[in-house]
PDB file of C-alpha atoms in Angstrom:
ATOM      1  CA  MET A1231     -36.875 -14.537   7.307  1.00 44.00           C
ATOM      2  CA  GLU A1232     -34.087 -14.048   4.763  1.00 43.00           C
ATOM      3  CA  THR A1233     -30.784 -15.598   5.594  1.00 41.00           C
ATOM      4  CA  LYS A1234     -28.196 -12.845   6.245  1.00 49.00           C
ATOM      5  CA  GLN A1235     -25.052 -12.211   8.177  1.00 54.00           C
ATOM      6  CA  LEU A1236     -26.116  -9.943  10.944  1.00 57.00           C
ATOM      7  CA  SER A1237     -24.500  -7.341  13.228  1.00 68.00           C
ATOM      8  CA  ARG A1238     -25.786  -5.779  16.409  1.00 71.00           C
ATOM      9  CA  SER A1239     -26.737  -2.611  14.530  1.00 75.00           C
ATOM     10  CA  TYR A1240     -28.879  -4.672  12.092  1.00 72.00           C
ATOM     11  CA  LEU A1241     -30.539  -6.557  14.897  1.00 73.00           C
ATOM     12  CA  GLU A1242     -31.689  -3.333  16.293  1.00 76.00           C
ATOM     13  CA  THR A1243     -33.554  -2.579  13.101  1.00 77.00           C
ATOM     14  CA  LEU A1244     -35.625  -5.751  13.238  1.00 77.00           C
ATOM     15  CA  SER A1245     -39.122  -5.958  14.660  1.00 78.00           C
ATOM     16  CA  SER A1246     -39.728  -7.659  17.965  1.00 75.00           C
ATOM     17  CA  ALA A1247     -41.443 -10.448  16.103  1.00 78.00           C
ATOM     18  CA  ASP A1248     -38.428 -11.073  13.928  1.00 79.00           C
ATOM     19  CA  LEU A1249     -36.174 -11.077  16.874  1.00 76.00           C
ATOM     20  CA  LEU A1250     -38.327 -13.684  18.599  1.00 79.00           C
ATOM     21  CA  ALA A1251     -38.391 -15.816  15.443  1.00 79.00           C
ATOM     22  CA  LEU A1252     -34.524 -15.621  15.307  1.00 78.00           C
ATOM     23  CA  ALA A1253     -34.317 -16.525  18.965  1.00 77.00           C
ATOM     24  CA  ASP A1254     -36.459 -19.588  18.285  1.00 78.00           C
ATOM     25  CA  ASP A1255     -34.030 -20.564  15.452  1.00 78.00           C
ATOM     26  CA  TYR A1256     -31.235 -20.591  18.042  1.00 72.00           C
ATOM     27  CA  GLY A1257     -33.270 -22.420  20.618  1.00 74.00           C
ATOM     28  CA  ILE A1258     -33.553 -19.533  22.982  1.00 76.00           C
ATOM     29  CA  ASP A1259     -36.701 -19.697  25.173  1.00 73.00           C
ATOM     30  CA  VAL A1260     -37.679 -16.163  26.011  1.00 71.00           C
ATOM     31  CA  PRO A1261     -40.939 -14.586  27.124  1.00 68.00           C
ATOM     32  CA  ASP A1262     -42.860 -12.428  24.663  1.00 62.00           C
ATOM     33  CA  ASP A1263     -42.492  -9.320  26.778  1.00 64.00           C
ATOM     34  CA  LEU A1264     -38.701  -9.534  27.167  1.00 68.00           C
ATOM     35  CA  ASN A1265     -36.996  -6.109  26.740  1.00 73.00           C
ATOM     36  CA  ARG A1266     -35.549  -5.802  23.164  1.00 75.00           C
ATOM     37  CA  ARG A1267     -32.112  -4.891  24.413  1.00 75.00           C
ATOM     38  CA  PHE A1268     -31.892  -8.020  26.545  1.00 74.00           C
ATOM     39  CA  LEU A1269     -33.204 -10.081  23.696  1.00 75.00           C
ATOM     40  CA  ILE A1270     -30.497  -8.851  21.340  1.00 78.00           C
ATOM     41  CA  GLY A1271     -27.883  -9.501  24.030  1.00 76.00           C
ATOM     42  CA  GLU A1272     -29.140 -13.093  24.309  1.00 77.00           C
ATOM     43  CA  LEU A1273     -28.933 -13.608  20.498  1.00 75.00           C
ATOM     44  CA  MET A1274     -25.310 -12.231  20.425  1.00 76.00           C
ATOM     45  CA  GLU A1275     -24.310 -14.511  23.294  1.00 76.00           C
ATOM     46  CA  ALA A1276     -25.928 -17.563  21.760  1.00 71.00           C
ATOM     47  CA  VAL A1277     -24.142 -17.200  18.430  1.00 67.00           C
ATOM     48  CA  ALA A1278     -20.813 -16.488  20.084  1.00 68.00           C
ATOM     49  CA  GLU A1279     -21.047 -19.873  21.953  1.00 65.00           C
ATOM     50  CA  SER A1280     -21.945 -21.752  18.737  1.00 63.00           C
ATOM     51  CA  GLU A1281     -18.917 -23.751  17.557  1.00 43.00           C
ATOM     52  CA  ASN A1282     -19.938 -23.598  13.950  1.00 49.00           C
ATOM     53  CA  ASN A1283     -21.279 -20.150  13.601  1.00 50.00           C
ATOM     54  CA  LEU A1284     -18.928 -19.394  10.718  1.00 49.00           C
ATOM     55  CA  THR A1285     -20.623 -22.063   8.574  1.00 47.00           C
ATOM     56  CA  GLU A1286     -24.242 -21.178   9.552  1.00 46.00           C
ATOM     57  CA  ASP A1287     -26.483 -19.518   6.980  1.00 47.00           C
ATOM     58  CA  ILE A1288     -27.215 -16.948   9.713  1.00 45.00           C
ATOM     59  CA  GLY A1289     -24.197 -15.565  11.542  1.00 49.00           C
ATOM     60  CA  ILE A1290     -23.919 -12.657  13.901  1.00 48.00           C
ATOM     61  CA  VAL A1291     -20.539 -10.914  14.092  1.00 50.00           C
ATOM     62  CA  ASP A1292     -19.723  -7.946  16.342  1.00 53.00           C
ATOM     63  CA  ASP A1293     -19.024  -4.820  14.224  1.00 52.00           C
ATOM     64  CA  ALA A1294     -15.754  -4.119  16.124  1.00 51.00           C
ATOM     65  CA  ASP A1295     -14.504  -7.666  15.425  1.00 51.00           C
ATOM     66  CA  MET A1296     -15.230  -7.291  11.737  1.00 51.00           C
ATOM     67  CA  HIS A1297     -13.257  -4.043  11.609  1.00 50.00           C
ATOM     68  CA  PHE A1298     -10.310  -5.458  13.432  1.00 49.00           C
ATOM     69  CA  SER A1299     -10.047  -8.548  11.279  1.00 50.00           C
ATOM     70  CA  ALA A1300      -9.862  -6.321   8.089  1.00 57.00           C
ATOM     71  CA  GLN A1301      -6.839  -4.369   9.316  1.00 67.00           C
ATOM     72  CA  LEU A1302      -3.344  -5.198   8.044  1.00 67.00           C
ATOM     73  CA  PRO A1303      -0.321  -4.941  10.314  1.00 71.00           C
ATOM     74  CA  ASP A1304       1.843  -1.806   9.978  1.00 73.00           C
ATOM     75  CA  SER A1305       4.917  -4.009   9.486  1.00 75.00           C
ATOM     76  CA  TYR A1306       5.734  -7.731   8.813  1.00 80.00           C
ATOM     77  CA  ASN A1307       9.108  -7.195  10.592  1.00 83.00           C
ATOM     78  CA  GLU A1308      11.078  -8.049   7.423  1.00 89.00           C
ATOM     79  CA  THR A1309      13.578  -5.868   5.628  1.00 93.00           C
ATOM     80  CA  GLN A1310      12.572  -5.906   1.925  1.00 94.00           C
ATOM     81  CA  ILE A1311      11.702  -3.610  -0.941  1.00 95.00           C
ATOM     82  CA  GLN A1312       9.351  -4.178  -3.850  1.00 95.00           C
ATOM     83  CA  VAL A1313       8.733  -2.417  -7.156  1.00 94.00           C
ATOM     84  CA  LEU A1314       5.501  -2.197  -9.092  1.00 92.00           C
ATOM     85  CA  LEU A1315       5.273  -0.490 -12.556  1.00 88.00           C
ATOM     86  CA  ARG A1316       2.370   1.987 -12.832  1.00 83.00           C
ATOM     87  CA  SER A1317       3.374   2.882 -16.379  1.00 76.00           C
ATOM     88  CA  PRO A1318       6.542   2.706 -18.616  1.00 75.00           C
ATOM     89  CA  VAL A1319       8.011   5.660 -16.636  1.00 77.00           C
ATOM     90  CA  TRP A1320       6.363   5.482 -13.206  1.00 84.00           C
ATOM     91  CA  ALA A1321       7.160   2.914 -10.529  1.00 90.00           C
ATOM     92  CA  PHE A1322       5.533   2.499  -7.132  1.00 93.00           C
ATOM     93  CA  VAL A1323       8.104   1.407  -4.581  1.00 95.00           C
ATOM     94  CA  TYR A1324       7.311   0.142  -1.071  1.00 94.00           C
ATOM     95  CA  TRP A1325       9.434  -1.342   1.615  1.00 95.00           C
ATOM     96  CA  ASP A1326       9.523  -2.644   5.134  1.00 94.00           C
ATOM     97  CA  ILE A1327      12.310  -2.717   7.729  1.00 93.00           C
ATOM     98  CA  ARG A1328      12.880  -5.111  10.673  1.00 91.00           C
ATOM     99  CA  GLU A1329      12.248  -3.449  14.027  1.00 90.00           C
ATOM    100  CA  ALA A1330      15.774  -4.237  15.209  1.00 89.00           C
ATOM    101  CA  THR A1331      17.269  -2.600  12.174  1.00 90.00           C
ATOM    102  CA  ARG A1332      14.922   0.435  12.472  1.00 89.00           C
ATOM    103  CA  MET A1333      15.952   0.950  16.132  1.00 90.00           C
ATOM    104  CA  GLN A1334      19.599   0.821  15.142  1.00 90.00           C
ATOM    105  CA  LEU A1335      19.042   3.370  12.380  1.00 90.00           C
ATOM    106  CA  GLU A1336      17.326   5.671  14.794  1.00 89.00           C
ATOM    107  CA  GLU A1337      20.188   5.454  17.300  1.00 89.00           C
ATOM    108  CA  ASP A1338      22.600   6.344  14.443  1.00 87.00           C
ATOM    109  CA  PHE A1339      20.392   9.259  13.392  1.00 87.00           C
ATOM    110  CA  ALA A1340      20.181   7.769   9.970  1.00 88.00           C
ATOM    111  CA  SER A1341      17.816   8.366   7.075  1.00 89.00           C
ATOM    112  CA  LEU A1342      17.130   6.422   3.934  1.00 93.00           C
ATOM    113  CA  ALA A1343      17.754   6.616   0.242  1.00 93.00           C
ATOM    114  CA  LEU A1344      16.347   4.802  -2.795  1.00 94.00           C
ATOM    115  CA  ARG A1345      19.172   3.989  -5.253  1.00 94.00           C
ATOM    116  CA  VAL A1346      17.532   3.641  -8.693  1.00 94.00           C
ATOM    117  CA  GLU A1347      19.749   1.493 -10.920  1.00 94.00           C
ATOM    118  CA  PHE A1348      19.363   0.831 -14.620  1.00 94.00           C
ATOM    119  CA  PHE A1349      20.738  -2.270 -16.433  1.00 94.00           C
ATOM    120  CA  ALA A1350      21.218  -3.057 -20.105  1.00 91.00           C
ATOM    121  CA  ASP A1351      20.002  -6.636 -19.655  1.00 90.00           C
ATOM    122  CA  GLU A1352      18.697  -8.891 -16.822  1.00 89.00           C
ATOM    123  CA  GLU A1353      22.046 -10.701 -16.388  1.00 91.00           C
ATOM    124  CA  ALA A1354      24.122  -7.576 -16.010  1.00 92.00           C
ATOM    125  CA  VAL A1355      25.830  -7.314 -12.671  1.00 91.00           C
ATOM    126  CA  GLN A1356      26.731  -3.694 -12.676  1.00 93.00           C
ATOM    127  CA  PRO A1357      24.251  -0.856 -13.460  1.00 93.00           C
ATOM    128  CA  ASN A1358      25.097   1.403 -16.375  1.00 92.00           C
ATOM    129  CA  GLU A1359      23.658   4.372 -14.555  1.00 91.00           C
ATOM    130  CA  SER A1360      21.933   5.221 -11.244  1.00 91.00           C
ATOM    131  CA  PHE A1361      20.637   8.024  -9.077  1.00 91.00           C
ATOM    132  CA  ASP A1362      19.456   8.385  -5.489  1.00 92.00           C
ATOM    133  CA  ILE A1363      16.279   9.683  -4.002  1.00 92.00           C
ATOM    134  CA  GLN A1364      16.315  10.760  -0.358  1.00 91.00           C
ATOM    135  CA  VAL A1365      13.462   9.506   1.829  1.00 91.00           C
ATOM    136  CA  SER A1366      12.887   9.674   5.618  1.00 90.00           C
ATOM    137  CA  LEU A1367      13.022   6.797   8.098  1.00 90.00           C
ATOM    138  CA  ALA A1368       9.270   7.142   8.558  1.00 89.00           C
ATOM    139  CA  ASP A1369       8.451   6.635   4.850  1.00 92.00           C
ATOM    140  CA  ARG A1370       7.203   3.308   3.633  1.00 92.00           C
ATOM    141  CA  ALA A1371       6.504   4.075  -0.036  1.00 92.00           C
ATOM    142  CA  GLN A1372       7.480   6.420  -2.916  1.00 92.00           C
ATOM    143  CA  TYR A1373       6.514   7.020  -6.481  1.00 91.00           C
ATOM    144  CA  VAL A1374       9.605   7.196  -8.678  1.00 89.00           C
ATOM    145  CA  LEU A1375       9.826   8.779 -12.103  1.00 85.00           C
ATOM    146  CA  LEU A1376      11.997   6.526 -14.343  1.00 84.00           C
ATOM    147  CA  ARG A1377      14.197   7.583 -17.166  1.00 78.00           C
ATOM    148  CA  PRO A1378      12.520   6.445 -20.391  1.00 75.00           C
ATOM    149  CA  GLY A1379      14.310   4.270 -22.943  1.00 79.00           C
ATOM    150  CA  ARG A1380      15.976   2.052 -20.271  1.00 86.00           C
ATOM    151  CA  LYS A1381      15.735  -1.741 -20.270  1.00 89.00           C
ATOM    152  CA  PHE A1382      15.704  -2.948 -16.647  1.00 93.00           C
ATOM    153  CA  VAL A1383      15.499  -1.214 -13.367  1.00 94.00           C
ATOM    154  CA  ARG A1384      16.337  -2.298  -9.753  1.00 95.00           C
ATOM    155  CA  ILE A1385      15.796  -0.219  -6.641  1.00 95.00           C
ATOM    156  CA  GLU A1386      18.008  -0.566  -3.584  1.00 95.00           C
ATOM    157  CA  LEU A1387      17.132   0.612  -0.075  1.00 95.00           C
ATOM    158  CA  MET A1388      20.150   2.342   1.376  1.00 93.00           C
ATOM    159  CA  SER A1389      20.803   3.776   4.843  1.00 93.00           C
ATOM    160  CA  VAL A1390      22.249   7.319   4.909  1.00 90.00           C
ATOM    161  CA  VAL A1391      24.473   8.480   7.876  1.00 88.00           C
ATOM    162  CA  ASP A1392      25.850  12.037   8.016  1.00 84.00           C
ATOM    163  CA  GLY A1393      24.508  12.728   4.556  1.00 79.00           C
ATOM    164  CA  LYS A1394      26.445   9.779   2.991  1.00 81.00           C
ATOM    165  CA  THR A1395      25.032   6.461   1.860  1.00 77.00           C
ATOM    166  CA  ALA A1396      26.302   3.750   4.183  1.00 77.00           C
ATOM    167  CA  ASP A1397      24.805   0.250   3.921  1.00 87.00           C
ATOM    168  CA  SER A1398      22.499  -1.615   1.536  1.00 91.00           C
ATOM    169  CA  LEU A1399      19.445  -2.741   3.429  1.00 94.00           C
ATOM    170  CA  ALA A1400      17.550  -4.504   0.632  1.00 94.00           C
ATOM    171  CA  LYS A1401      17.401  -4.789  -3.123  1.00 94.00           C
ATOM    172  CA  SER A1402      14.325  -5.296  -5.343  1.00 95.00           C
ATOM    173  CA  ARG A1403      14.290  -7.724  -8.262  1.00 94.00           C
ATOM    174  CA  LYS A1404      15.144  -6.417 -11.667  1.00 94.00           C
ATOM    175  CA  VAL A1405      12.032  -5.183 -13.465  1.00 93.00           C
ATOM    176  CA  ALA A1406      11.825  -5.122 -17.285  1.00 91.00           C
ATOM    177  CA  LEU A1407      10.679  -1.704 -18.478  1.00 87.00           C
ATOM    178  CA  PRO A1408       8.311  -1.480 -21.509  1.00 82.00           C
ATOM    179  CA  GLU A1409       9.112   0.911 -24.303  1.00 70.00           C
ATOM    180  CA  GLY A1410       7.083   4.041 -24.921  1.00 53.00           C
ATOM    181  CA  SER A1411       6.286   7.470 -23.347  1.00 50.00           C
ATOM    182  CA  GLU A1412       9.022   9.244 -25.343  1.00 50.00           C
ATOM    183  CA  TYR A1413       7.354  12.592 -24.464  1.00 49.00           C
ATOM    184  CA  LEU A1414       8.880  12.364 -20.952  1.00 49.00           C
ATOM    185  CA  THR A1415      12.324  12.855 -22.369  1.00 51.00           C
ATOM    186  CA  THR A1416      11.520  16.617 -22.550  1.00 49.00           C
ATOM    187  CA  LEU A1417      12.053  19.052 -19.705  1.00 51.00           C
ATOM    188  CA  PRO A1418       9.336  21.037 -18.109  1.00 51.00           C
ATOM    189  CA  GLY A1419       8.308  24.248 -19.901  1.00 52.00           C
ATOM    190  CA  ARG A1420       9.058  22.989 -23.374  1.00 56.00           C
ATOM    191  CA  ASP A1421       6.415  22.253 -25.949  1.00 56.00           C
ATOM    192  CA  ILE A1422       5.345  18.579 -26.043  1.00 61.00           C
ATOM    193  CA  GLU A1423       2.727  16.769 -28.147  1.00 65.00           C
ATOM    194  CA  ALA A1424       0.395  15.402 -25.548  1.00 66.00           C
ATOM    195  CA  SER A1425      -2.814  13.570 -26.068  1.00 69.00           C
ATOM    196  CA  PRO A1426      -6.079  15.079 -24.833  1.00 74.00           C
ATOM    197  CA  LEU A1427      -6.090  12.527 -21.994  1.00 69.00           C
ATOM    198  CA  GLN A1428      -2.564  13.512 -20.963  1.00 64.00           C
ATOM    199  CA  GLU A1429      -3.525  17.186 -21.017  1.00 66.00           C
ATOM    200  CA  LEU A1430      -6.438  16.413 -18.676  1.00 68.00           C
ATOM    201  CA  SER A1431      -4.003  14.714 -16.274  1.00 62.00           C
ATOM    202  CA  SER A1432      -2.080  18.044 -15.768  1.00 65.00           C
ATOM    203  CA  LEU A1433       1.033  16.634 -17.419  1.00 64.00           C
ATOM    204  CA  GLN A1434       2.909  19.922 -17.538  1.00 66.00           C
ATOM    205  CA  GLU A1435       2.336  20.559 -13.831  1.00 70.00           C
ATOM    206  CA  LEU A1436       3.348  17.036 -12.974  1.00 67.00           C
ATOM    207  CA  LEU A1437       6.596  17.295 -14.992  1.00 67.00           C
ATOM    208  CA  ARG A1438       7.414  20.611 -13.308  1.00 69.00           C
ATOM    209  CA  PHE A1439       6.911  19.204  -9.808  1.00 68.00           C
ATOM    210  CA  GLN A1440       8.962  16.110 -10.543  1.00 63.00           C
ATOM    211  CA  TYR A1441      11.786  18.205 -12.180  1.00 63.00           C
ATOM    212  CA  GLU A1442      11.939  20.470  -9.101  1.00 65.00           C
ATOM    213  CA  ASN A1443      12.061  17.563  -6.642  1.00 63.00           C
ATOM    214  CA  HIS A1444      13.653  14.629  -8.541  1.00 58.00           C
ATOM    215  CA  ARG A1445      15.497  16.163 -11.517  1.00 56.00           C
ATOM    216  CA  GLN A1446      17.961  13.315 -11.599  1.00 53.00           C
ATOM    217  CA  ALA A1447      15.258  11.349 -13.552  1.00 53.00           C
ATOM    218  CA  PHE A1448      15.373  13.932 -16.443  1.00 55.00           C
ATOM    219  CA  PHE A1449      18.050  13.999 -19.127  1.00 51.00           C
ATOM    220  CA  GLU A1450      18.748  15.532 -22.512  1.00 47.00           C
ATOM    221  CA  GLU A1451      20.130  13.581 -25.498  1.00 44.00           C
TER     222      GLU A1451
END
């Protein structure tokens, strides 16, 4: 029989002869007329007791255990923020907050803000411009539309109390911004020269939505 990692649902598709052959491989002595359900249970128990079942050519893993091992934790209990560039003007920002810090923020009825800071070079200490994006305490990620033509960006996670930014919780590293995408310097509703691919991506609608919700990212020369 072909070597394969098996689950309970797969065992139930095997013929009785195949189940008996597999039981023989694991040294299980069973009568030919044993009920299939009990035979499958015997196989599952035999593999679970095997110390080296992870290195066997044939392994049987419970479906529920496989699902659990693939899950990632909701939080790593660290306060940090990271920035990934999707394009020259789009950044994906995600963050995590320590549970103790989150509980304190909840007690203070605080919310969060992303402070988007632009720098002329990587060594610069002070940003030459910045703007804030309001997010809720329940949020963990946000797409940010960046102002084109800038050199470096850093995003800071801020607490907001009574509508005013209070403390800096975490800062990302400075990320170098590639040049390009000059068409995004225009405002929604104006004529732009977009490629057929950009037209298919509903560029005008996307610009309008971003302008209505994050108009700080737009500017006019």
